[in-house]
Every structure is written in C-alpha cells, then in structure tokens.
C-alpha cells in the first residue's frame, strides 16, 4: 500500500469495467486541457488508471461527452477506442440520456414543458445566444423540464437534454427569464461573483457499448446552498427512480 495520496483520489468512481469508466466530475475542474493550464479531468483520470493498473506508457481514455468547467456530476469515459466510437454513435443517435438537476432564479412559466430554441455560439468569446430559426450557424436546442421544488426565490428543476449544445441549459433557462443560480456568464445581473453554478449532471444512461445492457450513472450534488433548500426525499423521488 502506498502512503501518498493524490488529488484524484477525491474523484468518485460510479462504474468501471474493461471498457468504461464512469465518475462524478468535481466542480471547477476542466474536462480536458484548456488555456488555464489547471489540472484537467482527462489527465487526472489517465494518471489514476496508469497507477492503479501499473500500466507502462500512455493510457487510452476517450472523451465521449463534456460538462462545462463549473458543472459537476455523472460522466462516462471510454477505456478503449472501440468503446469510444460506439459511445459516440450512441450520443449522435440520441440514445444517450442526459438528465440534470438545476436551481434557477424565479418561477418557470409552467410546472413542466419543452423548450426549443436556435442557439449560436461565438467561439471568440465562448458565449452562446438565442437567434431566429434559420440563422446561419444556428443549431436547434431542445430540452424537457419539470419543476420538482420551489422556494420564494428559486426553483429546483429536473432537465432532460435532447440535444447537446454548448451552454444549452444555461442559455435556454436565461431566455425564459430563469437564469441558473450562480451562473456568472448568463446570469450576471442576479448572481454574485464567486457563487457556484447550481447545475449538476444527475443521470447519464446509455446501452453498454459491448454488452448492450443499460448502464445508469447517478450522482447528486452535496447539499449545500442552494441545493440544501430541498430535502433529500425530493431528490430521491426525482432522480432516484427517474428511469
């Protein structure tokens, strides 16, 4: 047993076999290397695999989907290139279910509904805006939402993504007047600097790329403000049996 600990010991493993590695992404860790030079998830996990299995040379780990840097929660990585390409097909074919928990400002227009917008990303500023349908470069964005808790100021929302656009949940919620709690980019007028965005990847579910059995990764945020405004039972009901 080695005595030394690594930062990545804190990355909880939700699922692992020879083909896949499912983890809970910590908040504020980039998914892959970016200009910040901060330790990124892909590198940390590769190091961890190398050490745990005493692997010489480079370790393969395929990135199949992404979470924005400030967002935490369930994520899957592929341990073989075959699993990576099959999982990418699953994502493209929309057979990969992505369910999020979010805390937004205010009350939503209805207790449940579908949001459809056309989004345009400006790569230069890394911001996304809602544009009229048919705009060059615009991409359709679709999500279903269900309100699962409310306080005077905030709503706790169960969101299922049907498209995987950049910043999609954040931009679509802002567009209907309910920006996410703590979102510095799309809710600067109602959030204070330093607040942590309340968006969490609660469930990632997909057919296993080899066995075809359904894999369900589940993760819930630590009950700190604003998540702690609702009891555990609310989360269990919404995300414990939502499949």
Short mmCIF file of the C-alpha atoms (twelve columns), coordinates in Angstrom:
data_MODEL
# 
_entry.id   MODEL 
# 
loop_
_atom_site.group_PDB 
_atom_site.id 
_atom_site.type_symbol 
_atom_site.label_atom_id 
_atom_site.label_alt_id 
_atom_site.label_comp_id 
_atom_site.label_asym_id 
_atom_site.label_seq_id 
_atom_site.Cartn_x 
_atom_site.Cartn_y 
_atom_site.Cartn_z 
_atom_site.pdbx_PDB_model_num 
ATOM 1   C CA . UNK A 1   0.000   0.000  0.000   1 
ATOM 2   C CA . UNK A 2   1.406   3.378  -0.913  1 
ATOM 3   C CA . UNK A 3   1.131   6.095  1.688   1 
ATOM 4   C CA . UNK A 4   0.861   9.098  -0.581  1 
ATOM 5   C CA . UNK A 5   -2.490  10.451 -1.675  1 
ATOM 6   C CA . UNK A 6   -3.367  12.188 -4.932  1 
ATOM 7   C CA . UNK A 7   -5.941  14.844 -5.716  1 
ATOM 8   C CA . UNK A 8   -7.782  12.410 -7.936  1 
ATOM 9   C CA . UNK A 9   -8.481  10.060 -5.037  1 
ATOM 10  C CA . UNK A 10  -11.332 12.501 -4.486  1 
ATOM 11  C CA . UNK A 11  -12.914 11.665 -7.860  1 
ATOM 12  C CA . UNK A 12  -15.639 9.111  -7.042  1 
ATOM 13  C CA . UNK A 13  -15.934 6.164  -9.436  1 
ATOM 14  C CA . UNK A 14  -19.552 5.321  -10.289 1 
ATOM 15  C CA . UNK A 15  -18.915 2.467  -12.738 1 
ATOM 16  C CA . UNK A 16  -15.879 0.709  -14.113 1 
ATOM 17  C CA . UNK A 17  -15.173 -2.326 -16.284 1 
ATOM 18  C CA . UNK A 18  -12.685 -3.111 -19.055 1 
ATOM 19  C CA . UNK A 19  -14.465 -0.790 -21.476 1 
ATOM 20  C CA . UNK A 20  -15.800 2.153  -19.468 1 
ATOM 21  C CA . UNK A 21  -15.006 4.464  -16.579 1 
ATOM 22  C CA . UNK A 22  -17.908 6.384  -15.036 1 
ATOM 23  C CA . UNK A 23  -17.089 9.082  -12.489 1 
ATOM 24  C CA . UNK A 24  -18.515 12.067 -10.629 1 
ATOM 25  C CA . UNK A 25  -16.819 15.151 -12.084 1 
ATOM 26  C CA . UNK A 26  -15.790 17.640 -9.396  1 
ATOM 27  C CA . UNK A 27  -16.910 21.239 -9.941  1 
ATOM 28  C CA . UNK A 28  -14.481 23.743 -11.464 1 
ATOM 29  C CA . UNK A 29  -12.210 21.127 -12.997 1 
ATOM 30  C CA . UNK A 30  -11.896 21.396 -16.797 1 
ATOM 31  C CA . UNK A 31  -12.937 18.225 -18.625 1 
ATOM 32  C CA . UNK A 32  -9.853  18.383 -20.835 1 
ATOM 33  C CA . UNK A 33  -6.753  20.557 -21.026 1 
ATOM 34  C CA . UNK A 34  -7.557  24.209 -21.618 1 
ATOM 35  C CA . UNK A 35  -5.711  27.511 -21.738 1 
ATOM 36  C CA . UNK A 36  -5.844  27.852 -17.942 1 
ATOM 37  C CA . UNK A 37  -3.231  25.126 -17.521 1 
ATOM 38  C CA . UNK A 38  -5.154  23.858 -14.454 1 
ATOM 39  C CA . UNK A 39  -5.230  20.083 -13.838 1 
ATOM 40  C CA . UNK A 40  -7.914  18.608 -16.084 1 
ATOM 41  C CA . UNK A 41  -10.116 15.569 -15.572 1 
ATOM 42  C CA . UNK A 42  -8.848  13.571 -18.550 1 
ATOM 43  C CA . UNK A 43  -5.212  13.888 -17.430 1 
ATOM 44  C CA . UNK A 44  -6.035  13.121 -13.775 1 
ATOM 45  C CA . UNK A 45  -8.017  10.012 -14.692 1 
ATOM 46  C CA . UNK A 46  -5.328  8.761  -17.070 1 
ATOM 47  C CA . UNK A 47  -2.730  9.141  -14.308 1 
ATOM 48  C CA . UNK A 48  -5.026  7.304  -11.920 1 
ATOM 49  C CA . UNK A 49  -5.539  4.377  -14.343 1 
ATOM 50  C CA . UNK A 50  -1.801  4.211  -15.012 1 
ATOM 51  C CA . UNK A 51  -1.051  3.975  -11.293 1 
ATOM 52  C CA . UNK A 52  -3.911  1.666  -10.321 1 
ATOM 53  C CA . UNK A 53  -3.117  -0.858 -13.057 1 
ATOM 54  C CA . UNK A 54  0.668   -0.308 -13.231 1 
ATOM 55  C CA . UNK A 55  0.384   0.429  -16.943 1 
ATOM 56  C CA . UNK A 56  3.551   1.340  -18.836 1 
ATOM 57  C CA . UNK A 57  3.400   4.075  -21.467 1 
ATOM 58  C CA . UNK A 58  0.314   6.051  -22.370 1 
ATOM 59  C CA . UNK A 59  -3.137  5.079  -21.138 1 
ATOM 60  C CA . UNK A 60  -6.080  5.407  -23.530 1 
ATOM 61  C CA . UNK A 61  -9.119  7.275  -22.244 1 
ATOM 62  C CA . UNK A 62  -11.707 8.571  -24.686 1 
ATOM 63  C CA . UNK A 63  -13.798 11.679 -24.083 1 
ATOM 64  C CA . UNK A 64  -17.368 10.963 -25.191 1 
ATOM 65  C CA . UNK A 65  -19.289 13.953 -23.815 1 
ATOM 66  C CA . UNK A 66  -18.389 17.111 -21.918 1 
ATOM 67  C CA . UNK A 67  -19.506 19.084 -18.910 1 
ATOM 68  C CA . UNK A 68  -18.794 22.807 -18.590 1 
ATOM 69  C CA . UNK A 69  -15.917 23.522 -16.226 1 
ATOM 70  C CA . UNK A 70  -18.084 24.846 -13.335 1 
ATOM 71  C CA . UNK A 71  -20.549 21.921 -13.591 1 
ATOM 72  C CA . UNK A 72  -20.168 18.668 -11.642 1 
ATOM 73  C CA . UNK A 73  -21.784 15.247 -11.780 1 
ATOM 74  C CA . UNK A 74  -22.012 11.965 -13.649 1 
ATOM 75  C CA . UNK A 75  -19.711 11.487 -16.656 1 
ATOM 76  C CA . UNK A 76  -18.611 8.481  -18.692 1 
ATOM 77  C CA . UNK A 77  -15.225 7.915  -20.359 1 
ATOM 78  C CA . UNK A 78  -14.223 5.108  -22.716 1 
ATOM 79  C CA . UNK A 79  -11.222 2.915  -21.883 1 
ATOM 80  C CA . UNK A 80  -10.877 1.550  -25.425 1 
ATOM 81  C CA . UNK A 81  -11.135 3.218  -28.835 1 
ATOM 82  C CA . UNK A 82  -13.844 0.714  -29.836 1 
ATOM 83  C CA . UNK A 83  -15.965 1.667  -26.820 1 
ATOM 84  C CA . UNK A 84  -15.330 5.351  -27.569 1 
ATOM 85  C CA . UNK A 85  -16.547 5.138  -31.164 1 
ATOM 86  C CA . UNK A 86  -19.618 3.100  -30.193 1 
ATOM 87  C CA . UNK A 87  -20.499 5.509  -27.392 1 
ATOM 88  C CA . UNK A 88  -20.049 8.471  -29.721 1 
ATOM 89  C CA . UNK A 89  -22.541 6.793  -32.083 1 
ATOM 90  C CA . UNK A 90  -24.957 6.407  -29.161 1 
ATOM 91  C CA . UNK A 91  -24.644 10.115 -28.386 1 
ATOM 92  C CA . UNK A 92  -25.137 11.081 -32.050 1 
ATOM 93  C CA . UNK A 93  -28.111 8.757  -32.371 1 
ATOM 94  C CA . UNK A 94  -29.673 10.358 -29.287 1 
ATOM 95  C CA . UNK A 95  -29.751 7.094  -27.327 1 
ATOM 96  C CA . UNK A 96  -27.647 8.626  -24.560 1 
ATOM 97  C CA . UNK A 97  -29.901 10.055 -21.829 1 
ATOM 98  C CA . UNK A 98  -28.615 13.131 -20.015 1 
ATOM 99  C CA . UNK A 99  -30.588 14.320 -17.004 1 
ATOM 100 C CA . UNK A 100 -29.579 17.321 -14.943 1 
ATOM 101 C CA . UNK A 101 -30.584 18.973 -11.686 1 
ATOM 102 C CA . UNK A 102 -30.605 22.771 -11.769 1 
ATOM 103 C CA . UNK A 103 -31.550 25.589 -9.415  1 
ATOM 104 C CA . UNK A 104 -32.853 28.643 -11.261 1 
ATOM 105 C CA . UNK A 105 -33.998 32.090 -10.203 1 
ATOM 106 C CA . UNK A 106 -37.731 32.691 -10.077 1 
ATOM 107 C CA . UNK A 107 -40.656 30.567 -11.198 1 
ATOM 108 C CA . UNK A 108 -40.872 28.769 -14.520 1 
ATOM 109 C CA . UNK A 109 -43.748 29.533 -16.928 1 
ATOM 110 C CA . UNK A 110 -45.271 26.085 -16.290 1 
ATOM 111 C CA . UNK A 111 -44.599 23.142 -13.970 1 
ATOM 112 C CA . UNK A 112 -43.312 21.169 -16.916 1 
ATOM 113 C CA . UNK A 113 -42.648 21.778 -20.567 1 
ATOM 114 C CA . UNK A 114 -40.343 21.574 -23.559 1 
ATOM 115 C CA . UNK A 115 -38.011 24.396 -24.561 1 
ATOM 116 C CA . UNK A 116 -36.953 24.742 -28.200 1 
ATOM 117 C CA . UNK A 117 -34.559 27.451 -29.327 1 
ATOM 118 C CA . UNK A 118 -31.938 28.037 -32.005 1 
ATOM 119 C CA . UNK A 119 -28.520 28.699 -30.477 1 
ATOM 120 C CA . UNK A 120 -25.458 30.320 -31.993 1 
ATOM 121 C CA . UNK A 121 -22.024 30.005 -30.420 1 
ATOM 122 C CA . UNK A 122 -19.406 32.747 -30.644 1 
ATOM 123 C CA . UNK A 123 -16.152 30.809 -30.287 1 
ATOM 124 C CA . UNK A 124 -14.184 34.025 -29.828 1 
ATOM 125 C CA . UNK A 125 -16.000 34.992 -26.621 1 
ATOM 126 C CA . UNK A 126 -17.161 31.454 -25.729 1 
ATOM 127 C CA . UNK A 127 -20.732 32.690 -25.370 1 
ATOM 128 C CA . UNK A 128 -23.967 31.385 -26.819 1 
ATOM 129 C CA . UNK A 129 -27.014 33.391 -27.832 1 
ATOM 130 C CA . UNK A 130 -30.563 32.597 -28.911 1 
ATOM 131 C CA . UNK A 131 -31.080 33.542 -32.564 1 
ATOM 132 C CA . UNK A 132 -34.001 33.318 -35.009 1 
ATOM 133 C CA . UNK A 133 -34.530 29.910 -36.602 1 
ATOM 134 C CA . UNK A 134 -32.715 29.711 -39.925 1 
ATOM 135 C CA . UNK A 135 -29.795 31.894 -38.780 1 
ATOM 136 C CA . UNK A 136 -26.538 30.755 -40.400 1 
ATOM 137 C CA . UNK A 137 -24.598 28.581 -37.982 1 
ATOM 138 C CA . UNK A 138 -27.548 28.318 -35.588 1 
ATOM 139 C CA . UNK A 139 -28.292 24.906 -34.073 1 
ATOM 140 C CA . UNK A 140 -31.559 23.560 -32.711 1 
ATOM 141 C CA . UNK A 141 -31.619 23.072 -28.943 1 
ATOM 142 C CA . UNK A 142 -34.330 21.018 -27.226 1 
ATOM 143 C CA . UNK A 143 -34.850 20.110 -23.573 1 
ATOM 144 C CA . UNK A 144 -37.684 18.913 -21.347 1 
ATOM 145 C CA . UNK A 145 -38.034 20.354 -17.866 1 
ATOM 146 C CA . UNK A 146 -40.055 19.517 -14.781 1 
ATOM 147 C CA . UNK A 147 -40.210 21.664 -11.635 1 
ATOM 148 C CA . UNK A 148 -39.598 19.456 -8.599  1 
ATOM 149 C CA . UNK A 149 -39.302 22.078 -5.860  1 
ATOM 150 C CA . UNK A 150 -39.867 25.783 -5.256  1 
ATOM 151 C CA . UNK A 151 -38.974 28.390 -2.644  1 
ATOM 152 C CA . UNK A 152 -39.853 32.091 -2.660  1 
ATOM 153 C CA . UNK A 153 -36.862 32.881 -4.849  1 
ATOM 154 C CA . UNK A 154 -35.723 29.675 -6.541  1 
ATOM 155 C CA . UNK A 155 -36.946 26.630 -8.431  1 
ATOM 156 C CA . UNK A 156 -35.347 23.180 -8.444  1 
ATOM 157 C CA . UNK A 157 -35.683 21.701 -11.918 1 
ATOM 158 C CA . UNK A 158 -35.273 18.230 -13.460 1 
ATOM 159 C CA . UNK A 159 -33.968 18.712 -17.002 1 
ATOM 160 C CA . UNK A 160 -33.569 16.141 -19.751 1 
ATOM 161 C CA . UNK A 161 -31.425 17.218 -22.688 1 
ATOM 162 C CA . UNK A 162 -32.389 16.062 -26.181 1 
ATOM 163 C CA . UNK A 163 -29.558 17.949 -27.884 1 
ATOM 164 C CA . UNK A 164 -26.078 18.595 -26.541 1 
ATOM 165 C CA . UNK A 165 -25.407 22.201 -27.440 1 
ATOM 166 C CA . UNK A 166 -22.751 24.283 -25.735 1 
ATOM 167 C CA . UNK A 167 -24.118 26.043 -22.597 1 
ATOM 168 C CA . UNK A 168 -27.579 24.867 -23.679 1 
ATOM 169 C CA . UNK A 169 -29.350 24.636 -20.306 1 
ATOM 170 C CA . UNK A 170 -27.828 27.880 -19.095 1 
ATOM 171 C CA . UNK A 171 -28.864 29.850 -22.197 1 
ATOM 172 C CA . UNK A 172 -32.350 28.343 -22.557 1 
ATOM 173 C CA . UNK A 173 -33.186 28.966 -18.890 1 
ATOM 174 C CA . UNK A 174 -31.968 32.556 -19.139 1 
ATOM 175 C CA . UNK A 175 -34.079 33.034 -22.270 1 
ATOM 176 C CA . UNK A 176 -37.286 32.214 -20.348 1 
ATOM 177 C CA . UNK A 177 -36.318 34.597 -17.539 1 
ATOM 178 C CA . UNK A 178 -34.970 31.975 -15.110 1 
ATOM 179 C CA . UNK A 179 -31.154 32.123 -15.178 1 
ATOM 180 C CA . UNK A 180 -29.291 29.492 -13.190 1 
ATOM 181 C CA . UNK A 181 -28.236 30.268 -9.651  1 
ATOM 182 C CA . UNK A 182 -24.541 31.200 -9.626  1 
ATOM 183 C CA . UNK A 183 -24.165 31.414 -13.424 1 
ATOM 184 C CA . UNK A 184 -21.651 34.229 -13.896 1 
ATOM 185 C CA . UNK A 185 -21.852 34.179 -17.682 1 
ATOM 186 C CA . UNK A 186 -25.606 34.137 -18.306 1 
ATOM 187 C CA . UNK A 187 -26.958 35.447 -15.012 1 
ATOM 188 C CA . UNK A 188 -24.521 38.185 -14.015 1 
ATOM 189 C CA . UNK A 189 -27.338 40.616 -13.187 1 
ATOM 190 C CA . UNK A 190 -28.800 38.359 -10.463 1 
ATOM 191 C CA . UNK A 191 -25.756 36.391 -9.270  1 
ATOM 192 C CA . UNK A 192 -22.817 37.466 -7.156  1 
ATOM 193 C CA . UNK A 193 -19.216 36.808 -8.234  1 
ATOM 194 C CA . UNK A 194 -17.847 33.673 -6.624  1 
ATOM 195 C CA . UNK A 195 -21.184 31.855 -6.404  1 
ATOM 196 C CA . UNK A 196 -21.019 28.273 -7.653  1 
ATOM 197 C CA . UNK A 197 -23.338 27.475 -10.559 1 
ATOM 198 C CA . UNK A 198 -26.205 25.185 -9.490  1 
ATOM 199 C CA . UNK A 199 -26.154 22.761 -12.405 1 
ATOM 200 C CA . UNK A 200 -25.404 19.072 -11.891 1 
ATOM 201 C CA . UNK A 201 -25.263 16.027 -14.156 1 
ATOM 202 C CA . UNK A 202 -27.561 13.764 -12.125 1 
ATOM 203 C CA . UNK A 203 -28.023 10.835 -14.536 1 
ATOM 204 C CA . UNK A 204 -26.196 9.569  -17.606 1 
ATOM 205 C CA . UNK A 205 -27.790 6.431  -19.073 1 
ATOM 206 C CA . UNK A 206 -26.901 4.505  -22.214 1 
ATOM 207 C CA . UNK A 207 -26.593 0.978  -23.619 1 
ATOM 208 C CA . UNK A 208 -23.197 -0.535 -22.796 1 
ATOM 209 C CA . UNK A 209 -21.073 -0.372 -25.991 1 
ATOM 210 C CA . UNK A 210 -20.192 -4.085 -25.754 1 
ATOM 211 C CA . UNK A 211 -22.791 -5.928 -23.637 1 
ATOM 212 C CA . UNK A 212 -25.704 -3.658 -24.741 1 
ATOM 213 C CA . UNK A 213 -27.092 -3.736 -21.184 1 
ATOM 214 C CA . UNK A 214 -28.263 -0.385 -19.889 1 
ATOM 215 C CA . UNK A 215 -25.718 1.461  -17.761 1 
ATOM 216 C CA . UNK A 216 -27.122 4.112  -15.422 1 
ATOM 217 C CA . UNK A 217 -24.760 6.512  -13.681 1 
ATOM 218 C CA . UNK A 218 -26.367 8.512  -10.881 1 
ATOM 219 C CA . UNK A 219 -24.881 11.386 -8.917  1 
ATOM 220 C CA . UNK A 220 -26.339 14.136 -6.751  1 
ATOM 221 C CA . UNK A 221 -24.766 17.407 -5.571  1 
ATOM 222 C CA . UNK A 222 -23.601 17.952 -1.998  1 
ATOM 223 C CA . UNK A 223 -26.418 19.513 -0.009  1 
ATOM 224 C CA . UNK A 224 -25.009 22.996 0.275   1 
ATOM 225 C CA . UNK A 225 -26.861 26.205 -0.567  1 
ATOM 226 C CA . UNK A 226 -28.889 26.411 -2.757  1 
ATOM 227 C CA . UNK A 227 -29.236 22.607 -3.128  1 
ATOM 228 C CA . UNK A 228 -29.918 22.274 0.607   1 
ATOM 229 C CA . UNK A 229 -33.172 24.242 0.256   1 
ATOM 230 C CA . UNK A 230 -34.942 20.961 -0.522  1 
ATOM 231 C CA . UNK A 231 -34.981 17.689 1.465   1 
ATOM 232 C CA . UNK A 232 -33.278 14.523 0.230   1 
ATOM 233 C CA . UNK A 233 -36.667 12.944 -0.469  1 
ATOM 234 C CA . UNK A 234 -37.291 15.480 -3.257  1 
ATOM 235 C CA . UNK A 235 -34.055 14.443 -4.995  1 
ATOM 236 C CA . UNK A 236 -34.639 10.731 -4.477  1 
ATOM 237 C CA . UNK A 237 -38.111 10.961 -5.949  1 
ATOM 238 C CA . UNK A 238 -36.966 12.945 -8.991  1 
ATOM 239 C CA . UNK A 239 -33.586 11.355 -9.700  1 
ATOM 240 C CA . UNK A 240 -33.632 8.065  -7.844  1 
ATOM 241 C CA . UNK A 241 -36.284 6.429  -9.973  1 
ATOM 242 C CA . UNK A 242 -36.495 8.687  -12.957 1 
ATOM 243 C CA . UNK A 243 -35.649 5.925  -15.423 1 
# 
